[in-house]
mmCIF file of C-alpha atoms in Angstrom:
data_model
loop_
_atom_site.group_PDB
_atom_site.id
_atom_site.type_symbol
_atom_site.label_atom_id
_atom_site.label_comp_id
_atom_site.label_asym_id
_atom_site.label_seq_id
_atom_site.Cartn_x
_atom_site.Cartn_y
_atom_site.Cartn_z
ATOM 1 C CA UNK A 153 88.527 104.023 115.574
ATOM 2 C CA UNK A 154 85.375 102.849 116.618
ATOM 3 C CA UNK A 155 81.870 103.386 115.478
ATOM 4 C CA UNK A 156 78.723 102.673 118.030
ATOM 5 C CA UNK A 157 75.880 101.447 116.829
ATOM 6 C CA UNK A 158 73.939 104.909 116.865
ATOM 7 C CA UNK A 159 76.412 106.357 114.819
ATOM 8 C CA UNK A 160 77.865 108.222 117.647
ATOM 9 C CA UNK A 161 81.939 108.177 117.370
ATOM 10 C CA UNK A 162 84.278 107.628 120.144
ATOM 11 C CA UNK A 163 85.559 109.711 123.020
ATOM 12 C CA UNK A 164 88.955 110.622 120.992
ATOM 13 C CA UNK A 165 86.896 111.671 118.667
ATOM 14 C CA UNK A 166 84.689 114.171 121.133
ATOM 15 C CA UNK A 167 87.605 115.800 122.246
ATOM 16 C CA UNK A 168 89.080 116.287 118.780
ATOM 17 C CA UNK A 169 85.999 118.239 118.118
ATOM 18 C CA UNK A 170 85.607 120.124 121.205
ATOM 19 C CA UNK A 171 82.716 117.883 122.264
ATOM 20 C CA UNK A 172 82.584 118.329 126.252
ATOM 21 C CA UNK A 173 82.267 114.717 128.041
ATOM 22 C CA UNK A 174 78.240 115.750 129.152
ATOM 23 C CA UNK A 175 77.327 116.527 125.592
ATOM 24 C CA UNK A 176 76.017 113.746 123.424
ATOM 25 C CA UNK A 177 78.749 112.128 121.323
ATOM 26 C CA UNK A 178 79.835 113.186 117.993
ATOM 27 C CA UNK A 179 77.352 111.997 115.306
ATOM 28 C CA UNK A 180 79.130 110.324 112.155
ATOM 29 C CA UNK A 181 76.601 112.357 110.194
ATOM 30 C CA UNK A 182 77.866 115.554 111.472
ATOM 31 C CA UNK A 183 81.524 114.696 110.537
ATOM 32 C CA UNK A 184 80.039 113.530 107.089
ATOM 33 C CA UNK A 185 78.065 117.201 106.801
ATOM 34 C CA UNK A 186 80.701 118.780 107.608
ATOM 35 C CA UNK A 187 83.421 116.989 105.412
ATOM 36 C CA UNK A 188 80.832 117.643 102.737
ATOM 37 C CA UNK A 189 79.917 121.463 103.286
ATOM 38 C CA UNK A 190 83.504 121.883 103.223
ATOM 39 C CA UNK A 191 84.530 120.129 100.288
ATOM 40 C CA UNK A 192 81.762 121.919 98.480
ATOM 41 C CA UNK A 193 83.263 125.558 100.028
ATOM 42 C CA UNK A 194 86.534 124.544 98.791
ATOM 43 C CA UNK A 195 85.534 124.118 95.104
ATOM 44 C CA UNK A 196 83.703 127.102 95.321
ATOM 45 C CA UNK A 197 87.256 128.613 96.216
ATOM 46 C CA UNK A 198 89.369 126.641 93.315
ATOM 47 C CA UNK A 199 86.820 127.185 90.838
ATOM 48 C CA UNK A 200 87.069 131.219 91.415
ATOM 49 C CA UNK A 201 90.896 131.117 91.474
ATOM 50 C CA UNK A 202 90.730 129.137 88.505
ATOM 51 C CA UNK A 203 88.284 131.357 86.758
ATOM 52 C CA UNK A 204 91.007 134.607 87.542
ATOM 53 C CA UNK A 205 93.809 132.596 86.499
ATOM 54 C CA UNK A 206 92.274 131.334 82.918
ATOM 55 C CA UNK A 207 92.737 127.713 84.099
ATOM 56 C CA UNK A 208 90.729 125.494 82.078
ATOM 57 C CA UNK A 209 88.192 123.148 83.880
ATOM 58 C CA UNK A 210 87.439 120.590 81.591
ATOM 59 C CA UNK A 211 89.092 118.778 81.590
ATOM 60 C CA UNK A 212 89.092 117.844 85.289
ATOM 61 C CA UNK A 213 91.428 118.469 87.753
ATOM 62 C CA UNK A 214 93.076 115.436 90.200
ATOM 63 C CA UNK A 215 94.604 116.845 93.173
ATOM 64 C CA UNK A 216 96.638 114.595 96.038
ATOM 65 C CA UNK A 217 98.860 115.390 98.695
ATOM 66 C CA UNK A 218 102.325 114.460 97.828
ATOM 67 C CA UNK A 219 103.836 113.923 101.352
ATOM 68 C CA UNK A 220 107.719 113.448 99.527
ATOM 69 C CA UNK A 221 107.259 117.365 98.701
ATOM 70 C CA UNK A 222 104.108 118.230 101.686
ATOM 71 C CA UNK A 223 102.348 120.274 98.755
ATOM 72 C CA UNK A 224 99.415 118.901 96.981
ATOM 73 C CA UNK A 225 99.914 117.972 93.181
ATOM 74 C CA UNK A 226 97.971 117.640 90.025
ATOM 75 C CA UNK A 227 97.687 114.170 88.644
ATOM 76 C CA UNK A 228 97.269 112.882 85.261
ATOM 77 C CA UNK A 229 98.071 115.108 82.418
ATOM 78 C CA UNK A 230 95.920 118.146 82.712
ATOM 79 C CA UNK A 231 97.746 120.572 80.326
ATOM 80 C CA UNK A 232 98.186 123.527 82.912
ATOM 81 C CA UNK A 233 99.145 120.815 85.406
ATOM 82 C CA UNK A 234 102.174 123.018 86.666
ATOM 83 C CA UNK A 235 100.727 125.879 86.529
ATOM 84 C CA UNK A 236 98.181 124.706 88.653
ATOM 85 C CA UNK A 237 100.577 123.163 91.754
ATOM 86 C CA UNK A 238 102.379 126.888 91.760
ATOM 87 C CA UNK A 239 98.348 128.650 92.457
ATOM 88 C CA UNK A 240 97.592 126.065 94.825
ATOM 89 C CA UNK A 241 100.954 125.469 96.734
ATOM 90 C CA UNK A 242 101.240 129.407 96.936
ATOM 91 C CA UNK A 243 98.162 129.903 98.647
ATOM 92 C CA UNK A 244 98.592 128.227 102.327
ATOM 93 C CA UNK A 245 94.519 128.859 102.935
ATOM 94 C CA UNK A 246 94.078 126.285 100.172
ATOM 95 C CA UNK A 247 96.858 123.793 101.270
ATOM 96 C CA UNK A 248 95.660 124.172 104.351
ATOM 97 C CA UNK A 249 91.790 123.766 103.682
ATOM 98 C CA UNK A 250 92.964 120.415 101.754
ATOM 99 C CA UNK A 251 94.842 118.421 104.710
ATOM 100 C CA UNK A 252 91.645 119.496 107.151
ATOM 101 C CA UNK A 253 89.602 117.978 104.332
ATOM 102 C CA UNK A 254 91.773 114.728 103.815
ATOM 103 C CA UNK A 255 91.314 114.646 107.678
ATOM 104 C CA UNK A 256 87.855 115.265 107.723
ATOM 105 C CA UNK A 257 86.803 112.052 104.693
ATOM 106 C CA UNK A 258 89.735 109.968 106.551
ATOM 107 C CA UNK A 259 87.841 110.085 110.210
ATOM 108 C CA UNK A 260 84.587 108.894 107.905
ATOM 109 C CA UNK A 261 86.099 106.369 105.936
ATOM 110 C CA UNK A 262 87.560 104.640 108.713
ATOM 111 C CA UNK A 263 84.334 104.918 111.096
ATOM 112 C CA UNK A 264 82.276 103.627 108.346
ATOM 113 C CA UNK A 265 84.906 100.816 107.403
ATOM 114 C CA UNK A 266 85.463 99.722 111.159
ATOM 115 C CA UNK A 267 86.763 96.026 111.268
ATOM 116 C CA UNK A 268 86.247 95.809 107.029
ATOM 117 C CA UNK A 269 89.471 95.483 106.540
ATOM 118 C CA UNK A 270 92.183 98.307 106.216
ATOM 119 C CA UNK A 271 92.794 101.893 104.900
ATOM 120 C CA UNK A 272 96.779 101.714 104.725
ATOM 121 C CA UNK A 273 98.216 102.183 101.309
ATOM 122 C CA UNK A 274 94.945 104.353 100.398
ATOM 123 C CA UNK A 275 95.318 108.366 99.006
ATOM 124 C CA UNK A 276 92.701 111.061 99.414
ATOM 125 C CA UNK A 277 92.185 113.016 96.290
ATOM 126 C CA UNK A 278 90.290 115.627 95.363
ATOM 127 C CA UNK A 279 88.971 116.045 91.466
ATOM 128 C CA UNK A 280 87.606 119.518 90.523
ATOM 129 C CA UNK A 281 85.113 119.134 87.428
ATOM 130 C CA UNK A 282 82.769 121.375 85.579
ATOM 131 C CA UNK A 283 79.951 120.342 87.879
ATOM 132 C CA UNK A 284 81.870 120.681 91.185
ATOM 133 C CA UNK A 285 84.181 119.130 93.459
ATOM 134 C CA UNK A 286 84.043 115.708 94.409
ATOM 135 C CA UNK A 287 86.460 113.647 97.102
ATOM 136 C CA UNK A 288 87.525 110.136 96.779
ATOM 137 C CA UNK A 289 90.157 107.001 98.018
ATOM 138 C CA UNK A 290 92.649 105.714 95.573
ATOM 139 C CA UNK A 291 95.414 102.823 95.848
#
């Protein structure tokens, strides 16, 4: 993938959005807003089922796809760690919100990291905390 110098993404990228070929191209910082709004929807979401469901938040919650099983999991130790991958895998809004928003930080990443070096090998993860959600790349 391939970032321009205005911060305008490639053609692939246009169509992936429903960008017609006329219209200016896709601006990185519309991907990031969006990646953003909707990680900050998708807490919002979490945190409510977590509230009905008496899961405890502290301490934090790690999430990560686990593509053996194609259901996101808790890592770490949280103490209602299983109890959490049954509410989340059960509801396919949530599973589904999760790979649009590993997509979403994954088309940034790599448009921001262009010729750095590579992304293979890396995991998205999510972390729900007391003070929101918050996305990041582990190894």
């Amino acid at each position: 993938m391939v970032a321009i110098q205005d911060s305008r993404l490639d053609e692939g990228l246009a169509r992936i959005f429903g960008i017609s070929a006329d219209q200016a191209g896709v601006q990185l910082d519309a991907i990031r807003s969006k990646a953003a709004a909707n990680l900050a929807a998708y807490g919002r979401l979490i945190a409510d089922l977590f509230a009905n469901q008496s899961v405890p938040v502290p301490p934090p919650v790690h999430l990560q796809w686990w593509s053996e099983g194609s259901r996101i999991q808790v890592v770490g130790s949280h103490p209602d760690r299983e109890r959490i991958e049954v509410i989340l895998n059960g509801n396919g809004e949530l599973v589904e919100e999760f790979k649009e928003l590993e997509l979403l930080h994954e088309i940034v990443r790599n448009a921001e990291l262009a010729g750095q070096g590579t992304t293979h090998g890396q995991h998205f993860n999510i972390g729900i905390t007391s003070s929101g959600p918050l996305a990041f790349f582990t190894e």
